[in-house]
């Protein structure tokens, strides 16, 4: 295995380097023959990128998230240390910090909503541990010979407790609950920070030599238990943190592609591309913290996929280091007919086969015009029918998301305090018009939020087309502000779980994809199943069970569920929660839904893999694993 990894450093296997050099010489000769191509830039673009090399063809990125994540991120909750929901001395909810549009604002309705919908009370508060007690952290057990070899590579590493704990988990409910109440039984023994592809090759080679377990770490936003260390893993566990591999290596303006190191996080990628006038358009809800490599490894989807596509539509080329060597295609072309696409073995592999190190991805010029919108429908059925028709006519805006009534009420609870009497009057007028004049039932209506992007004239035409379709299903235009606020809440809503945990409320989200003819039934049956299971499991308060349609396709849609309940009086709330979530997942599958649309499988959902892809399909995946990684170096035990 060590020899195989060493081969990878030389170019991916026997004979590959001479072939690559031959192609390079031929192409260089063509370029030298063209006077327009004798510039130094041509030579640089033809040269293999060197580890930590400089040069104008590379754009080093100063990451928003530091190497020591604990400097700005919570150790036992979501997001930035300075951003959180709290109840102030007046008992009013507010969102702290200065990073978001909601920051510093008072939310006068949230307290009442929590009391009414979840039975929460400010009198029943839990105080989680303020600091990580390093004495509770399992000791680091690392082979000294491996450490000597690692030091010789000059690759940065750490055995400090905080660094290891930060990379021992994602953001599943049970993971955060454990951090608030105790500690994991098993965490990484050492964290390594490769600076480039070649560093990863060296680390994998050493892991093969010393028989270690590697768990790749990108942005840490997993909600599938993918980052949890197997409790019975006796080998040294290495957390391979890709965050220092965060450069845009080149931008090709003719082909509209960019070659990027896989550790870059979404917000840094979009900001850096934006400086050159480009974007990827890939915006998952976690884009502040999730990484390009993580998107590839989980087959991610973004809120604007209607224009830009999902990650599988955006990827042109992938380079991945495995114990057998480096996997990559020989050219960077839009499509190939060379047997099964090896990219589809890599995308969705969830760290079980190797480490994605570099990705070539499609880019687009930043759209000149962007416009938000919203439509209110009499009920959820009408809203779904409208989205179906928009998908049928293939005229969906960049993003269109439909929330049910419960989620609409929830969104209203997050509305900031109105600054003026006039604004309050206008809000009241809109509500009167919709509920009294148009006859919409406040307990039935639902709302779709819209985002249009592109050329201004085309956006306005597109907007009219969508609103005309909506009108046929009883939809009323509800304004730009509501649409924009809906998308703004996307990035702060994850912070609410930490507030809930302070008041005996646990919550989680999960998603699926489903054919159009099953959307309504699936949504209704899953929400009813959650309510029924809560009652049977002894939950004393009515649960919050809601959904939204977040992405649309020709043949179906992605449905996203939120679920929470007050666990006062329950001795083992996480066990009860897991039983209810399992029942909800069974209901999804029974109603024709998928195991996951974009969150992935991890260890959380792998019990249903055989049912989802068939016994033979699972055997195919196992065969790939056994060939690429026969000694289970990438031993996170996801998927299989």
Coordinates of C-alpha atoms in Angstrom, one line a residue:
X1 CA 0.0 0.0 0.0
X2 CA 2.8 2.4 0.8
X3 CA 4.3 1.7 -2.6
X4 CA 1.0 2.4 -4.3
X5 CA 0.6 5.7 -2.5
X6 CA 4.2 6.6 -3.5
X7 CA 3.3 5.9 -7.1
X8 CA 0.4 8.3 -6.6
X9 CA 2.8 11.1 -5.7
X10 CA 4.5 10.5 -9.1
X11 CA 1.3 10.8 -11.1
X12 CA -1.1 8.0 -10.3
X13 CA 0.4 4.7 -11.3
X14 CA 3.0 3.1 -13.5
X15 CA 3.5 4.7 -16.9
X16 CA 1.3 7.7 -16.2
X17 CA 4.0 10.2 -15.7
X18 CA 5.9 9.6 -19.0
X19 CA 2.5 9.7 -20.8
X20 CA 1.7 13.0 -19.1
X21 CA 5.1 14.5 -19.9
X22 CA 4.7 13.4 -23.6
X23 CA 1.4 15.2 -23.8
X24 CA 2.8 18.2 -22.1
X25 CA 5.7 18.4 -24.6
X26 CA 3.3 18.1 -27.6
X27 CA 1.0 20.8 -26.2
X28 CA 3.9 23.1 -25.4
X29 CA 5.1 22.7 -29.0
X30 CA 1.7 23.8 -30.3
X31 CA 1.7 26.8 -28.1
X32 CA 5.2 27.8 -29.0
X33 CA 4.2 27.7 -32.6
X34 CA 1.6 30.4 -32.0
X35 CA 3.0 33.9 -31.5
X36 CA -0.1 34.8 -29.4
X37 CA 0.7 32.0 -27.0
X38 CA 4.4 32.7 -26.3
X39 CA 3.5 34.6 -23.1
X40 CA 4.9 33.3 -19.8
X41 CA 1.3 32.6 -18.7
X42 CA 1.0 29.8 -21.2
X43 CA 4.1 28.0 -19.7
X44 CA 2.7 28.4 -16.2
X45 CA -0.7 27.0 -17.1
X46 CA 1.0 23.9 -18.6
X47 CA 3.1 23.2 -15.6
X48 CA 1.9 20.9 -12.8
X49 CA 1.0 22.9 -9.7
X50 CA 3.6 22.6 -7.0
X51 CA 2.9 22.3 -3.3
X52 CA 2.7 25.8 -1.7
X53 CA 4.1 27.2 -5.0
X54 CA 3.5 30.9 -5.7
X55 CA 2.8 32.5 -9.1
X56 CA 0.1 34.5 -10.7
X57 CA -1.8 31.4 -11.8
X58 CA -2.6 30.6 -8.2
X59 CA -4.7 32.7 -5.9
X60 CA -4.0 32.1 -2.2
X61 CA -7.2 32.4 -0.1
X62 CA -7.2 33.9 3.4
X63 CA -9.9 31.6 5.0
X64 CA -12.7 33.1 7.0
X65 CA -12.4 30.0 9.3
X66 CA -9.0 29.9 11.0
X67 CA -6.9 26.7 11.3
X68 CA -7.7 26.8 15.1
X69 CA -11.5 26.6 14.6
X70 CA -12.1 27.2 18.3
X71 CA -11.0 30.9 17.9
X72 CA -14.3 31.9 16.3
X73 CA -16.6 28.8 16.3
X74 CA -18.6 27.2 19.1
X75 CA -17.3 24.0 20.4
X76 CA -20.7 22.6 21.4
X77 CA -23.1 24.3 19.0
X78 CA -23.7 25.7 15.5
X79 CA -21.7 28.5 14.0
X80 CA -19.8 31.5 15.3
X81 CA -19.2 32.2 19.0
X82 CA -20.6 35.7 18.8
X83 CA -23.9 34.7 17.0
X84 CA -26.7 33.1 18.9
X85 CA -30.4 33.4 19.9
X86 CA -30.9 34.5 23.5
X87 CA -33.7 35.8 25.8
X88 CA -32.6 39.2 27.1
X89 CA -33.4 40.6 30.6
X90 CA -36.8 41.8 29.4
X91 CA -37.6 38.2 28.3
X92 CA -37.5 39.1 24.6
X93 CA -35.7 37.0 22.1
X94 CA -32.8 38.6 20.2
X95 CA -30.0 37.4 17.9
X96 CA -26.5 38.5 19.0
X97 CA -23.5 39.5 16.9
X98 CA -23.0 41.6 13.8
X99 CA -22.6 39.0 11.1
X100 CA -26.1 38.6 9.8
X101 CA -29.0 40.9 8.8
X102 CA -30.9 39.6 11.8
X103 CA -28.0 40.3 14.2
X104 CA -28.8 42.8 17.0
X105 CA -32.5 42.6 16.4
X106 CA -35.3 41.9 18.8
X107 CA -37.8 39.2 17.9
X108 CA -40.9 40.0 19.9
X109 CA -43.0 37.0 18.9
X110 CA -40.5 34.1 19.3
X111 CA -41.0 33.6 23.0
X112 CA -44.8 33.3 22.6
X113 CA -44.4 31.0 19.7
X114 CA -42.1 28.7 21.7
X115 CA -44.5 28.6 24.6
X116 CA -47.5 28.0 22.4
X117 CA -46.0 25.5 19.9
X118 CA -43.6 23.6 22.1
X119 CA -44.6 24.2 25.7
X120 CA -41.3 25.8 26.4
X121 CA -40.9 28.1 29.4
X122 CA -38.2 30.6 30.4
X123 CA -38.6 29.1 33.9
X124 CA -37.3 25.7 32.8
X125 CA -33.7 26.3 31.6
X126 CA -30.7 24.1 31.3
X127 CA -27.3 25.4 31.5
X128 CA -24.8 23.6 29.3
X129 CA -21.1 23.5 30.1
X130 CA -19.4 26.7 29.2
X131 CA -16.0 25.3 28.5
X132 CA -14.5 22.1 27.2
X133 CA -13.1 20.1 30.1
X134 CA -9.9 18.7 28.5
X135 CA -9.5 16.2 31.4
X136 CA -12.6 14.3 30.1
X137 CA -11.1 14.0 26.5
X138 CA -9.8 10.5 25.6
X139 CA -6.0 10.5 25.5
X140 CA -4.2 10.7 22.2
X141 CA -2.6 7.3 21.3
X142 CA -0.2 7.7 18.4
X143 CA 2.6 5.4 17.2
X144 CA 5.9 7.1 17.8
X145 CA 7.4 5.8 14.6
X146 CA 4.5 7.4 12.7
X147 CA 5.1 10.7 14.5
X148 CA 8.8 10.6 13.5
X149 CA 7.9 10.0 9.8
X150 CA 5.2 12.7 10.0
X151 CA 7.7 15.3 11.4
X152 CA 10.1 14.5 8.6
X153 CA 7.4 15.6 6.1
X154 CA 7.1 19.0 7.9
X155 CA 3.3 18.7 7.6
X156 CA 1.5 20.6 10.4
X157 CA -0.2 18.4 13.0
X158 CA -1.7 18.6 16.5
X159 CA -2.5 16.3 19.4
X160 CA -4.2 19.0 21.5
X161 CA -7.5 18.1 23.0
X162 CA -9.5 21.0 21.6
X163 CA -8.3 20.4 18.0
X164 CA -9.2 16.7 18.3
X165 CA -12.7 17.3 19.8
X166 CA -13.6 19.9 17.1
X167 CA -13.0 17.3 14.4
X168 CA -14.7 14.4 16.2
X169 CA -18.2 15.3 15.2
X170 CA -20.5 16.9 12.8
X171 CA -23.8 18.6 13.7
X172 CA -26.3 15.8 14.3
X173 CA -28.6 16.3 17.3
X174 CA -27.0 13.5 19.3
X175 CA -23.5 14.7 18.7
X176 CA -24.2 18.2 20.0
X177 CA -26.2 16.7 22.9
X178 CA -23.2 14.6 23.9
X179 CA -20.9 17.7 23.8
X180 CA -23.3 19.6 26.1
X181 CA -23.7 16.8 28.5
X182 CA -20.5 14.6 28.4
X183 CA -17.9 13.5 25.9
X184 CA -17.4 11.1 23.0
X185 CA -15.9 7.7 23.8
X186 CA -13.6 7.9 20.8
X187 CA -12.1 10.9 19.0
X188 CA -9.2 11.4 16.6
X189 CA -5.8 10.8 18.1
X190 CA -4.1 13.4 15.9
X191 CA -5.1 16.2 13.5
X192 CA -3.0 16.8 10.4
X193 CA -3.2 19.8 8.0
X194 CA -1.9 19.0 4.6
X195 CA -1.1 22.1 2.5
X196 CA -1.6 20.6 -1.0
X197 CA -2.3 17.4 -2.9
X198 CA 1.3 16.1 -2.5
X199 CA 1.0 16.4 1.3
X200 CA -2.1 14.3 1.2
X201 CA -0.2 11.6 -0.8
X202 CA 2.5 11.6 1.9
X203 CA 0.0 11.2 4.7
X204 CA -1.9 8.4 3.0
X205 CA 1.4 6.7 2.3
X206 CA 2.4 6.9 6.0
X207 CA -1.1 5.7 7.0
X208 CA -0.6 2.6 4.8
X209 CA 2.9 2.0 6.2
X210 CA 1.8 2.2 9.8
X211 CA -1.8 0.8 9.4
X212 CA -3.6 3.9 10.6
X213 CA -7.2 5.0 10.1
X214 CA -7.9 8.3 8.3
X215 CA -11.1 10.3 8.6
X216 CA -11.1 13.2 6.1
X217 CA -12.5 16.5 7.6
X218 CA -13.7 19.4 5.5
X219 CA -16.1 21.9 7.0
X220 CA -17.5 19.8 9.8
X221 CA -21.2 20.4 8.9
X222 CA -22.1 16.7 8.4
X223 CA -25.6 15.7 9.6
X224 CA -25.2 12.0 9.0
X225 CA -22.8 11.0 11.8
X226 CA -20.1 10.7 9.0
X227 CA -17.4 12.2 11.2
X228 CA -18.0 10.2 14.3
X229 CA -15.1 7.9 15.1
X230 CA -16.0 4.2 15.4
X231 CA -16.0 3.4 19.1
X232 CA -14.2 0.1 18.6
X233 CA -11.5 1.4 16.3
X234 CA -8.2 0.4 17.9
X235 CA -5.8 1.9 15.4
X236 CA -4.6 5.4 15.6
X237 CA -7.3 7.7 14.1
X238 CA -5.9 10.6 12.0
X239 CA -8.3 13.5 11.2
X240 CA -7.1 14.8 7.9
X241 CA -8.2 18.4 7.9
X242 CA -8.2 19.8 4.3
X243 CA -8.8 23.5 5.4
X244 CA -5.3 24.6 4.5
X245 CA -5.8 23.4 0.9
X246 CA -7.8 26.4 0.0
X247 CA -6.3 28.0 -3.1
X248 CA -7.9 28.7 -6.4
X249 CA -5.1 27.3 -8.6
X250 CA -6.4 28.7 -11.9
X251 CA -9.4 30.3 -13.6
X252 CA -10.0 29.5 -17.3
X253 CA -12.1 32.3 -18.7
X254 CA -12.4 30.7 -22.1
X255 CA -13.9 27.5 -20.9
X256 CA -15.5 29.0 -17.8
X257 CA -13.9 26.6 -15.4
X258 CA -11.7 27.0 -12.2
X259 CA -9.3 24.5 -10.7
X260 CA -9.6 24.6 -6.9
X261 CA -8.2 22.9 -3.9
X262 CA -10.9 20.9 -2.1
X263 CA -10.5 22.4 1.3
X264 CA -11.9 25.8 0.4
X265 CA -15.2 26.7 2.1
X266 CA -18.2 28.0 0.2
X267 CA -18.2 31.6 1.3
X268 CA -14.5 32.0 0.6
X269 CA -14.8 30.3 -2.8
X270 CA -17.7 32.6 -3.9
X271 CA -16.0 35.7 -2.5
X272 CA -12.7 35.0 -4.2
X273 CA -14.3 34.1 -7.5
X274 CA -16.4 37.2 -7.2
X275 CA -13.3 39.4 -7.2
X276 CA -12.7 38.1 -10.8
X277 CA -16.4 38.6 -11.8
X278 CA -17.4 34.9 -11.5
X279 CA -19.4 32.5 -9.2
X280 CA -20.2 28.8 -9.0
X281 CA -23.8 29.5 -8.0
X282 CA -23.6 26.5 -5.7
X283 CA -25.1 27.6 -2.4
X284 CA -26.1 24.9 0.0
X285 CA -27.6 26.1 3.3
X286 CA -24.2 25.3 5.0
X287 CA -22.1 27.2 2.5
X288 CA -20.7 29.5 5.2
X289 CA -18.8 26.5 6.7
X290 CA -18.9 23.5 4.3
X291 CA -16.1 22.7 1.9
X292 CA -15.8 22.0 -1.8
X293 CA -14.5 18.5 -1.1
X294 CA -17.3 17.9 1.3
X295 CA -19.8 18.9 -1.4
X296 CA -18.2 16.3 -3.8
X297 CA -18.0 13.6 -1.1
X298 CA -21.7 13.9 -0.2
X299 CA -23.3 14.7 -3.6
X300 CA -24.4 18.1 -2.4
X301 CA -27.2 20.3 -3.7
X302 CA -27.5 24.1 -3.5
X303 CA -30.6 26.3 -3.3
X304 CA -29.9 27.8 -6.8
X305 CA -29.5 24.5 -8.6
X306 CA -32.3 25.3 -11.1
X307 CA -29.8 27.6 -12.9
X308 CA -26.4 26.2 -11.9
X309 CA -27.1 22.6 -11.2
X310 CA -26.2 20.2 -8.4
X311 CA -22.6 19.4 -7.6
X312 CA -22.6 16.5 -10.1
X313 CA -23.6 19.0 -12.8
X314 CA -20.9 21.4 -11.9
X315 CA -17.9 19.1 -11.6
X316 CA -15.6 18.8 -14.6
X317 CA -12.6 17.0 -13.0
X318 CA -11.7 15.5 -9.7
X319 CA -8.4 14.4 -8.2
X320 CA -8.6 12.0 -5.2
X321 CA -5.8 10.2 -3.3
X322 CA -6.5 6.6 -2.3
X323 CA -4.4 3.8 -0.8
X324 CA -4.1 2.4 -4.4
X325 CA -2.9 5.7 -5.9
X326 CA -4.4 8.8 -7.4
X327 CA -7.8 8.7 -9.2
X328 CA -8.3 11.2 -12.0
X329 CA -9.4 11.4 -15.6
X330 CA -6.8 12.1 -18.3
X331 CA -8.5 15.3 -19.6
X332 CA -10.8 18.1 -18.6
X333 CA -13.7 17.8 -21.0
X334 CA -17.5 18.3 -20.6
X335 CA -18.4 14.7 -21.2
X336 CA -16.8 11.3 -21.9
X337 CA -18.1 7.9 -23.1
X338 CA -15.5 5.7 -21.5
X339 CA -17.5 3.2 -19.5
X340 CA -19.1 4.1 -16.1
X341 CA -18.1 7.6 -15.0
X342 CA -15.4 7.3 -12.3
X343 CA -16.6 10.6 -10.9
X344 CA -19.7 8.8 -9.7
X345 CA -17.7 6.5 -7.6
X346 CA -16.0 9.5 -6.0
X347 CA -19.1 11.7 -5.6
X348 CA -21.1 10.4 -2.6
X349 CA -18.2 8.2 -1.3
X350 CA -18.3 10.1 2.0
X351 CA -14.6 9.6 2.9
X352 CA -14.6 5.8 2.5
X353 CA -12.3 5.6 -0.5
X354 CA -9.9 8.5 -0.2
X355 CA -9.4 12.2 0.0
X356 CA -10.6 14.6 -2.7
X357 CA -7.7 17.1 -3.1
X358 CA -8.5 19.2 -6.2
X359 CA -11.6 19.9 -8.3
X360 CA -12.2 21.6 -11.6
X361 CA -15.7 23.2 -11.4
X362 CA -17.8 25.2 -13.8
X363 CA -18.1 28.9 -13.2
X364 CA -20.4 31.6 -14.5
X365 CA -20.2 35.4 -14.8
X366 CA -21.9 37.0 -11.7
X367 CA -25.5 37.7 -12.8
X368 CA -26.1 41.4 -13.5
X369 CA -29.5 41.4 -11.8
X370 CA -31.1 39.6 -8.8
X371 CA -34.6 39.9 -7.6
X372 CA -36.5 38.2 -4.8
X373 CA -40.2 37.5 -4.6
X374 CA -42.9 35.6 -2.8
X375 CA -46.3 34.1 -3.5
X376 CA -49.0 33.2 -0.9
X377 CA -51.3 30.2 -1.7
X378 CA -54.6 29.3 -0.1
X379 CA -53.1 25.9 1.0
X380 CA -50.2 23.6 0.6
X381 CA -51.9 21.4 -2.1
X382 CA -52.3 24.5 -4.4
X383 CA -48.7 25.5 -3.8
X384 CA -47.4 22.1 -4.7
X385 CA -49.5 22.0 -7.8
X386 CA -48.1 25.4 -8.8
X387 CA -44.5 24.2 -8.3
X388 CA -45.3 21.1 -10.4
X389 CA -46.6 23.2 -13.3
X390 CA -43.5 25.5 -13.1
X391 CA -41.3 22.5 -13.3
X392 CA -43.3 21.0 -16.1
X393 CA -42.9 24.2 -18.1
X394 CA -39.2 24.2 -17.2
X395 CA -39.3 27.9 -16.1
X396 CA -38.3 27.6 -12.5
X397 CA -36.4 30.6 -11.1
X398 CA -32.9 30.2 -9.6
X399 CA -34.6 29.1 -6.4
X400 CA -38.2 28.4 -5.5
X401 CA -39.2 27.0 -2.1
X402 CA -42.6 26.3 -0.7
X403 CA -43.2 26.2 3.1
X404 CA -46.2 24.7 4.7
X405 CA -48.5 26.6 7.2
X406 CA -46.6 25.5 10.3
X407 CA -43.3 26.7 8.9
X408 CA -44.9 30.0 7.7
X409 CA -46.1 30.6 11.3
X410 CA -42.6 29.7 12.5
X411 CA -41.1 32.2 10.1
X412 CA -43.4 34.9 11.4
X413 CA -42.2 34.2 14.9
X414 CA -38.7 35.1 13.7
X415 CA -39.8 38.5 12.3
X416 CA -37.9 41.4 13.9
X417 CA -39.5 44.2 15.8
X418 CA -41.1 46.7 13.4
X419 CA -39.2 50.0 13.5
X420 CA -42.0 52.3 12.5
X421 CA -45.8 52.6 12.9
X422 CA -46.2 53.0 9.1
X423 CA -44.4 49.7 8.4
X424 CA -46.6 48.0 11.1
X425 CA -49.7 49.5 9.4
X426 CA -48.6 48.2 6.0
X427 CA -48.1 44.7 7.4
X428 CA -51.5 44.8 8.9
X429 CA -53.0 45.9 5.7
X430 CA -51.4 43.1 3.7
X431 CA -52.7 40.6 6.3
X432 CA -56.2 42.0 6.1
X433 CA -56.1 41.9 2.3
X434 CA -55.0 38.2 2.2
X435 CA -57.2 36.8 5.0
X436 CA -60.3 39.0 4.9
X437 CA -60.6 40.4 1.4
X438 CA -59.3 37.3 -0.4
X439 CA -60.6 34.8 2.1
X440 CA -57.3 32.9 2.8
X441 CA -57.4 30.9 6.1
X442 CA -54.4 32.0 8.3
X443 CA -54.1 28.4 9.5
X444 CA -54.1 26.9 6.0
X445 CA -52.2 29.3 3.7
X446 CA -48.6 28.7 2.7
X447 CA -45.9 30.7 1.0
X448 CA -43.3 30.2 -1.8
X449 CA -40.2 32.3 -1.8
X450 CA -38.5 33.1 -5.1
X451 CA -35.1 34.2 -6.3
X452 CA -34.5 35.3 -9.9
X453 CA -31.1 35.9 -11.4
X454 CA -29.7 36.9 -14.8
X455 CA -30.1 39.6 -17.4
X456 CA -32.5 42.3 -16.1
X457 CA -34.9 42.2 -19.0
X458 CA -35.0 38.4 -19.0
X459 CA -35.5 38.3 -15.2
X460 CA -38.5 40.6 -15.5
X461 CA -40.0 38.4 -18.2
X462 CA -39.3 35.3 -16.2
X463 CA -40.9 36.8 -13.1
X464 CA -44.1 37.6 -15.0
X465 CA -44.2 34.1 -16.4
X466 CA -43.9 32.5 -12.9
X467 CA -46.5 34.9 -11.3
X468 CA -48.9 34.2 -14.1
X469 CA -48.6 30.5 -13.5
X470 CA -49.0 31.1 -9.7
X471 CA -52.2 33.1 -10.3
X472 CA -53.8 30.0 -12.0
X473 CA -53.4 28.2 -8.7
X474 CA -54.8 30.9 -6.5
X475 CA -51.4 32.4 -5.7
X476 CA -51.0 36.1 -4.8
X477 CA -47.8 38.0 -5.1
X478 CA -46.6 38.8 -1.5
X479 CA -43.7 41.1 -2.2
X480 CA -39.9 41.1 -2.4
X481 CA -39.3 41.7 1.3
X482 CA -40.9 38.4 2.3
X483 CA -38.8 36.5 -0.3
X484 CA -35.6 38.1 0.7
X485 CA -36.3 37.5 4.4
X486 CA -37.0 33.9 3.7
X487 CA -33.6 33.4 2.2
X488 CA -31.9 35.4 4.9
X489 CA -33.4 33.0 7.5
X490 CA -31.7 30.1 5.8
X491 CA -28.4 31.0 7.4
X492 CA -29.6 31.7 10.9
X493 CA -32.2 29.0 11.4
X494 CA -29.6 26.4 12.4
X495 CA -28.7 28.6 15.4
X496 CA -32.2 28.0 16.9
X497 CA -31.5 24.5 17.9
X498 CA -29.0 25.7 20.5
X499 CA -31.6 28.0 22.0
X500 CA -34.1 25.1 22.1
X501 CA -31.6 22.9 23.9
X502 CA -31.4 25.5 26.6
X503 CA -35.1 25.1 27.3
X504 CA -35.6 21.3 27.0
X505 CA -36.4 21.4 23.3
X506 CA -34.6 19.1 20.9
X507 CA -35.0 19.5 17.2
X508 CA -33.5 18.2 13.9
X509 CA -34.0 18.4 10.2
X510 CA -34.0 15.6 7.6
X511 CA -34.8 15.5 3.9
X512 CA -35.8 13.3 1.0
X513 CA -36.6 13.4 -2.7
X514 CA -39.9 12.1 -4.0
X515 CA -41.9 11.8 -7.3
X516 CA -44.4 14.6 -7.9
X517 CA -47.5 12.3 -7.5
X518 CA -46.3 11.3 -4.0
X519 CA -45.3 14.8 -2.6
X520 CA -48.6 15.6 -0.9
X521 CA -49.2 12.2 0.6
X522 CA -45.6 11.8 1.8
X523 CA -45.6 15.2 3.5
X524 CA -48.9 14.6 5.2
X525 CA -48.1 11.0 6.3
X526 CA -44.6 11.8 7.6
X527 CA -45.9 14.7 9.7
X528 CA -48.8 12.6 11.1
X529 CA -46.4 9.7 11.8
X530 CA -44.2 12.0 13.9
X531 CA -47.1 13.3 15.9
X532 CA -48.3 9.7 16.5
X533 CA -44.9 8.4 17.5
X534 CA -44.3 11.3 19.9
X535 CA -47.6 10.4 21.7
X536 CA -46.8 6.7 21.8
X537 CA -43.3 7.4 23.2
X538 CA -44.6 9.5 26.1
X539 CA -43.8 13.0 24.8
X540 CA -46.0 15.2 27.0
X541 CA -46.1 18.2 24.7
X542 CA -47.3 18.5 21.1
X543 CA -44.3 18.3 18.7
X544 CA -43.5 20.8 16.0
X545 CA -43.6 18.9 12.7
X546 CA -43.3 20.8 9.4
X547 CA -42.0 20.6 5.9
X548 CA -41.0 22.6 2.8
X549 CA -40.4 21.8 -0.8
X550 CA -36.9 23.1 -1.5
X551 CA -35.9 21.9 -5.0
X552 CA -37.9 20.9 -8.0
X553 CA -37.1 18.6 -10.9
X554 CA -38.9 17.3 -14.0
X555 CA -39.9 14.1 -12.2
X556 CA -40.1 15.2 -8.5
X557 CA -39.0 17.4 -5.7
X558 CA -36.8 17.6 -2.6
X559 CA -38.8 17.8 0.6
X560 CA -37.2 19.1 3.8
X561 CA -38.7 18.4 7.3
X562 CA -38.2 20.1 10.6
X563 CA -39.1 18.3 13.8
X564 CA -38.8 19.3 17.4
X565 CA -40.4 18.5 20.8
X566 CA -40.2 19.4 24.4
X567 CA -38.6 16.6 26.3
X568 CA -39.4 17.6 29.9
X569 CA -40.3 14.4 31.8
X570 CA -38.3 12.1 29.5
X571 CA -35.3 10.4 31.0
X572 CA -33.5 9.6 27.7
X573 CA -34.6 12.2 25.2
X574 CA -32.0 11.3 22.5
X575 CA -33.1 7.6 22.5
X576 CA -36.7 8.7 22.1
X577 CA -35.8 11.2 19.4
X578 CA -33.9 8.5 17.5
X579 CA -36.8 6.1 17.6
X580 CA -39.1 8.8 16.3
X581 CA -36.7 9.8 13.5
X582 CA -36.3 6.2 12.5
X583 CA -40.1 5.8 12.3
X584 CA -40.2 9.0 10.2
X585 CA -37.5 7.6 7.8
X586 CA -39.4 4.4 7.5
X587 CA -42.5 6.4 6.6
X588 CA -40.6 8.3 4.0
X589 CA -39.4 5.1 2.3
X590 CA -42.8 3.5 2.5
X591 CA -44.3 6.6 0.7
X592 CA -41.9 6.4 -2.2
X593 CA -39.2 8.8 -0.9
X594 CA -35.5 8.4 -1.2
X595 CA -33.0 7.7 1.7
X596 CA -31.5 11.2 1.1
X597 CA -31.5 13.9 -1.5
X598 CA -28.4 15.8 -0.4
X599 CA -27.4 15.1 3.3
X600 CA -25.8 11.7 2.5
X601 CA -25.9 8.5 4.4
X602 CA -23.0 8.4 6.8
X603 CA -23.5 6.0 9.7
X604 CA -26.9 7.4 10.6
X605 CA -28.8 6.0 7.6
X606 CA -26.7 3.2 6.4
X607 CA -29.1 0.5 7.8
X608 CA -31.4 1.3 4.8
X609 CA -28.7 1.2 2.1
X610 CA -29.5 -2.3 0.9
X611 CA -33.1 -1.5 0.7
X612 CA -32.3 1.7 -1.2
X613 CA -29.9 0.5 -3.8
X614 CA -30.5 -3.3 -3.8
X615 CA -28.3 -6.2 -2.5
X616 CA -26.3 -6.3 -5.8
X617 CA -25.9 -2.5 -5.8
X618 CA -24.5 -2.6 -2.3
X619 CA -22.2 -5.4 -3.3
X620 CA -20.8 -3.3 -6.2
X621 CA -19.9 -0.5 -3.7
X622 CA -18.3 -3.0 -1.4
X623 CA -16.2 -4.4 -4.3
X624 CA -14.9 -0.9 -5.1
X625 CA -14.0 -0.3 -1.5
X626 CA -12.2 -3.7 -1.2
X627 CA -10.1 -2.9 -4.3
X628 CA -9.3 0.7 -3.6
X629 CA -8.8 0.4 0.1
X630 CA -8.3 -3.3 1.0
X631 CA -6.9 -2.5 4.5
X632 CA -9.7 -0.1 5.3
X633 CA -7.3 2.9 5.8
X634 CA -10.3 5.2 5.3
X635 CA -12.2 3.5 8.1
X636 CA -15.0 5.9 9.0
X637 CA -17.5 3.1 8.2
X638 CA -19.9 5.3 6.4
X639 CA -22.3 4.0 3.8
X640 CA -21.3 0.3 3.9

